[in-house]
Short mmCIF file of C-alpha atoms in Angstrom, two decimals:
data_model
loop_
_atom_site.label_atom_id
_atom_site.label_comp_id
_atom_site.label_asym_id
_atom_site.label_seq_id
_atom_site.Cartn_x
_atom_site.Cartn_y
_atom_site.Cartn_z
CA ASN A 12 124.11 95.58 137.78
CA ALA A 13 124.81 97.97 134.96
CA GLY A 14 122.27 98.18 132.20
CA VAL A 15 122.87 97.80 128.50
CA MET A 16 125.84 99.99 127.61
CA GLN A 17 126.27 101.54 124.22
CA ASN A 18 129.11 103.66 122.96
CA PRO A 19 129.70 106.10 121.66
CA ARG A 20 126.56 108.04 122.54
CA HIS A 21 127.09 110.39 119.61
CA LEU A 22 129.06 109.71 116.46
CA VAL A 23 129.71 112.02 113.54
CA ARG A 24 131.04 110.61 110.31
CA ARG A 25 131.70 112.04 106.89
CA ARG A 26 130.12 110.37 103.89
CA GLY A 27 132.16 107.35 102.86
CA GLN A 28 133.67 106.70 106.28
CA GLU A 29 132.98 103.69 108.46
CA ALA A 30 130.91 103.76 111.64
CA ARG A 31 131.34 101.24 114.46
CA LEU A 32 128.75 101.08 117.18
CA ARG A 33 129.31 99.02 120.30
CA CYS A 34 126.88 97.36 122.66
CA SER A 35 127.66 95.56 125.91
CA PRO A 36 124.61 93.61 127.09
CA MET A 37 123.46 93.41 130.67
CA LYS A 38 125.32 90.93 132.82
CA GLY A 39 123.99 87.43 132.23
CA HIS A 40 122.39 88.33 128.89
CA SER A 41 123.59 86.60 125.77
CA HIS A 42 120.93 87.76 123.31
CA VAL A 43 121.44 91.10 121.58
CA TYR A 44 119.12 93.00 119.25
CA TRP A 45 119.89 96.07 117.18
CA TYR A 46 117.20 98.56 116.18
CA ARG A 47 117.32 101.74 114.13
CA GLN A 48 115.16 104.79 114.75
CA LEU A 49 114.87 107.42 112.06
CA PRO A 50 113.73 110.90 113.14
CA GLU A 51 110.06 111.03 114.10
CA GLU A 52 109.62 107.29 113.61
CA GLY A 53 109.40 104.15 115.70
CA LEU A 54 112.19 101.66 116.08
CA LYS A 55 112.82 99.17 113.29
CA PHE A 56 114.36 95.78 113.96
CA MET A 57 117.68 95.17 112.24
CA VAL A 58 119.38 92.06 113.61
CA TYR A 59 119.26 89.53 116.43
CA LEU A 60 122.44 87.85 117.63
CA GLN A 61 123.55 85.36 120.19
CA LYS A 62 127.17 84.82 121.12
CA GLU A 63 129.06 84.09 117.88
CA ASN A 64 125.84 83.58 115.91
CA ILE A 65 123.54 85.75 113.82
CA ILE A 66 120.05 84.41 114.44
CA ASP A 67 117.91 86.80 112.41
CA GLU A 68 119.21 89.55 110.14
CA SER A 69 116.01 90.11 108.22
CA GLY A 70 116.00 93.84 109.01
CA MET A 71 119.56 94.55 107.95
CA PRO A 72 120.20 96.40 104.70
CA LYS A 73 121.81 94.03 102.23
CA GLU A 74 124.89 96.15 101.69
CA ARG A 75 127.31 98.07 103.90
CA PHE A 76 125.82 96.87 107.19
CA SER A 77 127.15 94.02 109.30
CA ALA A 78 126.89 92.90 112.89
CA GLU A 79 128.76 90.56 115.16
CA PHE A 80 128.67 89.38 118.74
CA PRO A 81 131.96 87.66 119.52
CA LYS A 82 132.58 85.21 122.30
CA GLU A 83 134.40 87.93 124.21
CA GLY A 84 133.63 91.61 124.07
CA PRO A 85 130.72 93.74 122.96
CA SER A 86 128.44 93.36 120.00
CA ILE A 87 129.45 95.57 117.08
CA LEU A 88 127.24 97.10 114.43
CA ARG A 89 129.38 98.19 111.53
CA ILE A 90 128.31 100.51 108.74
CA GLN A 91 130.71 100.90 105.87
CA GLN A 92 130.80 103.85 103.48
CA VAL A 93 128.15 105.75 105.37
CA VAL A 94 125.63 107.92 103.53
CA ARG A 95 123.41 110.71 104.83
CA GLY A 96 120.45 108.33 104.99
CA ASP A 97 122.24 106.31 107.65
CA SER A 98 121.83 109.19 110.10
CA ALA A 99 119.65 107.80 112.85
CA ALA A 100 119.63 106.61 116.42
CA TYR A 101 120.77 103.02 116.79
CA PHE A 102 119.55 101.17 119.84
CA CYS A 103 120.76 97.91 121.24
CA ALA A 104 118.70 95.68 123.51
CA SER A 105 119.63 92.53 125.39
CA SER A 106 117.75 89.67 127.01
CA GLN A 107 118.51 86.59 129.04
CA THR A 108 119.40 83.23 127.62
CA TRP A 109 116.26 81.35 128.49
CA GLY A 110 112.52 81.81 128.70
CA ARG A 111 110.43 84.53 127.15
CA THR A 112 112.01 87.41 128.93
CA GLU A 113 111.85 91.08 128.27
CA ALA A 114 114.62 92.83 126.39
CA PHE A 115 116.17 95.95 127.91
CA PHE A 116 117.35 98.86 125.82
CA GLY A 117 120.57 100.83 125.93
CA GLN A 118 120.83 104.60 125.65
CA GLY A 119 121.44 104.48 121.94
CA THR A 120 124.07 105.85 119.59
CA ARG A 121 123.10 108.84 117.55
CA LEU A 122 124.89 108.73 114.23
CA THR A 123 125.13 111.86 112.14
CA VAL A 124 126.57 111.63 108.65
CA VAL A 125 127.79 114.95 107.28
CA GLU B 183 104.34 91.06 107.68
CA LEU B 184 103.25 92.27 111.08
CA LYS B 185 101.95 95.83 111.13
CA VAL B 186 101.44 97.87 114.26
CA GLU B 187 99.45 101.08 114.13
CA GLN B 188 99.00 103.64 116.83
CA ASN B 189 96.59 106.48 117.03
CA PRO B 190 96.59 109.28 117.48
CA LEU B 191 100.07 110.16 116.28
CA PHE B 192 100.00 113.40 118.18
CA LEU B 193 97.97 114.29 121.22
CA SER B 194 97.79 117.61 122.95
CA MET B 195 95.83 117.56 126.17
CA GLN B 196 95.32 119.75 129.16
CA GLU B 197 96.42 118.81 132.63
CA GLY B 198 93.73 116.97 134.49
CA LYS B 199 92.10 115.46 131.43
CA ASN B 200 91.77 111.80 130.49
CA TYR B 201 92.63 110.23 127.18
CA THR B 202 93.36 106.88 125.53
CA ILE B 203 96.04 105.87 123.04
CA TYR B 204 95.21 102.92 120.79
CA CYS B 205 97.50 100.27 119.38
CA ASN B 206 96.24 97.89 116.71
CA TYR B 207 98.28 95.05 115.27
CA SER B 208 97.74 92.78 112.33
CA THR B 209 98.65 89.22 113.40
CA THR B 210 98.15 86.99 116.38
CA SER B 211 100.33 87.82 119.35
CA ASP B 212 99.92 87.52 123.07
CA ARG B 213 102.84 89.69 124.07
CA LEU B 214 102.77 93.44 123.88
CA TYR B 215 104.91 96.19 125.39
CA TRP B 216 104.42 99.86 126.06
CA TYR B 217 107.43 102.17 126.18
CA ARG B 218 107.99 105.81 126.93
CA GLN B 219 110.67 107.84 125.17
CA ASP B 220 111.74 111.35 126.12
CA PRO B 221 113.45 113.46 123.42
CA GLY B 222 116.98 112.24 122.77
CA LYS B 223 116.65 109.43 125.29
CA SER B 224 116.27 105.68 125.26
CA LEU B 225 113.11 103.69 125.80
CA GLU B 226 111.72 103.24 129.25
CA SER B 227 109.65 100.11 129.70
CA LEU B 228 106.20 100.90 131.08
CA PHE B 229 104.15 97.73 130.77
CA VAL B 230 104.46 94.16 129.55
CA LEU B 231 101.12 92.58 128.69
CA LEU B 232 101.28 88.81 128.35
CA SER B 233 97.77 87.49 127.91
CA ASN B 234 94.31 88.30 126.68
CA GLY B 235 92.50 90.55 129.11
CA ALA B 236 95.68 91.64 130.86
CA VAL B 237 95.38 94.99 132.58
CA LYS B 238 98.21 96.78 134.32
CA GLN B 239 98.29 100.13 136.08
CA GLU B 240 101.09 102.35 137.25
CA GLY B 241 100.26 105.78 138.57
CA ARG B 242 98.17 107.68 136.03
CA LEU B 243 98.75 105.13 133.26
CA MET B 244 96.77 101.96 132.65
CA ALA B 245 97.34 99.50 129.82
CA SER B 246 95.14 96.68 128.59
CA LEU B 247 95.34 93.96 125.97
CA ASP B 248 92.60 92.33 123.91
CA THR B 249 94.27 89.67 121.79
CA LYS B 250 91.02 88.74 120.04
CA ALA B 251 90.56 92.28 118.78
CA ARG B 252 94.34 92.66 118.36
CA LEU B 253 94.11 95.88 120.30
CA SER B 254 95.92 97.41 123.23
CA THR B 255 95.08 100.67 124.93
CA LEU B 256 97.07 103.02 127.11
CA HIS B 257 94.77 105.14 129.21
CA ILE B 258 95.93 108.35 130.82
CA THR B 259 94.05 109.58 133.83
CA ALA B 260 94.24 113.20 135.04
CA ALA B 261 97.26 114.01 132.91
CA VAL B 262 100.16 116.01 134.31
CA HIS B 263 102.90 117.85 132.45
CA ASP B 264 105.52 115.23 133.41
CA LEU B 265 103.74 112.70 131.21
CA SER B 266 104.72 114.63 128.09
CA ALA B 267 106.76 112.21 125.97
CA THR B 268 106.39 109.86 123.02
CA TYR B 269 104.72 106.53 123.76
CA PHE B 270 105.32 103.43 121.70
CA CYS B 271 103.61 100.09 121.68
CA ALA B 272 105.59 97.11 120.44
CA VAL B 273 104.44 93.62 119.55
CA ASP B 274 106.45 90.45 119.87
CA SER B 275 106.69 89.22 116.31
CA GLU B 276 107.43 85.59 117.08
CA PRO B 277 105.69 84.70 120.31
CA ASP B 278 106.05 80.96 119.80
CA THR B 279 109.80 80.97 120.21
CA GLY B 280 111.32 80.10 123.53
CA THR B 281 113.25 83.29 123.98
CA ALA B 282 112.61 86.99 123.78
CA SER B 283 112.47 87.91 120.13
CA LYS B 284 112.28 90.86 117.83
CA LEU B 285 109.72 93.56 118.37
CA THR B 286 107.67 95.44 115.83
CA PHE B 287 107.03 98.98 116.99
CA GLY B 288 104.16 101.30 116.35
CA THR B 289 104.81 104.73 114.93
CA GLY B 290 104.51 106.33 118.34
CA THR B 291 102.16 108.83 119.91
CA ARG B 292 103.65 112.15 120.86
CA LEU B 293 101.85 113.35 123.95
CA GLN B 294 101.98 116.97 124.99
CA VAL B 295 100.33 117.91 128.26
CA THR B 296 99.70 121.59 128.61
CA LEU B 297 99.07 123.58 131.75
#
């Protein structure tokens, strides 16, 4: 059973470009969470999604950031018109559909904006 | 807003010594996690503490939870170099929901074990 898969592992974008980060949850998991980790800091919650629904996006910046988790395919975190301050590690976690179960983290995508 | 504070932020200790990392949080929660992160890597789950008084041990690490004091500790016994990493505690922000929910992380404790 593969774990949470994120790709790409490393992504370099120029200022103003778009960044797309993908997350495939563990098999049987339909809850996905995105977190951002700035250098030397802890992880900060961004958004919580279930299939085709955004449940909690209280940690998402109001502009340029969006997330989706379609019925088929991975969850996507999209950052438009990236700026240097978006450089960070973005982690995805997934959990099962029922009960208070632990979320498992992917390897992360390290975004560098140049 | 839930706040989670860890101390110390940085800890340098010699092999063989004991030490404790503290995690304080600001609101009621009965669900707390400890993670380990190596540089450039993801988070490795160490412990899940689900109730007041919970104590779990794995190797040289032992974690406990006091929900009344809103405090968790991660105790390191006879440290070895391989334990060098950053350790995070994380608190379940919405423990009353029926599913796993968002976590609020502490700032992390960077542990360096020297020979």
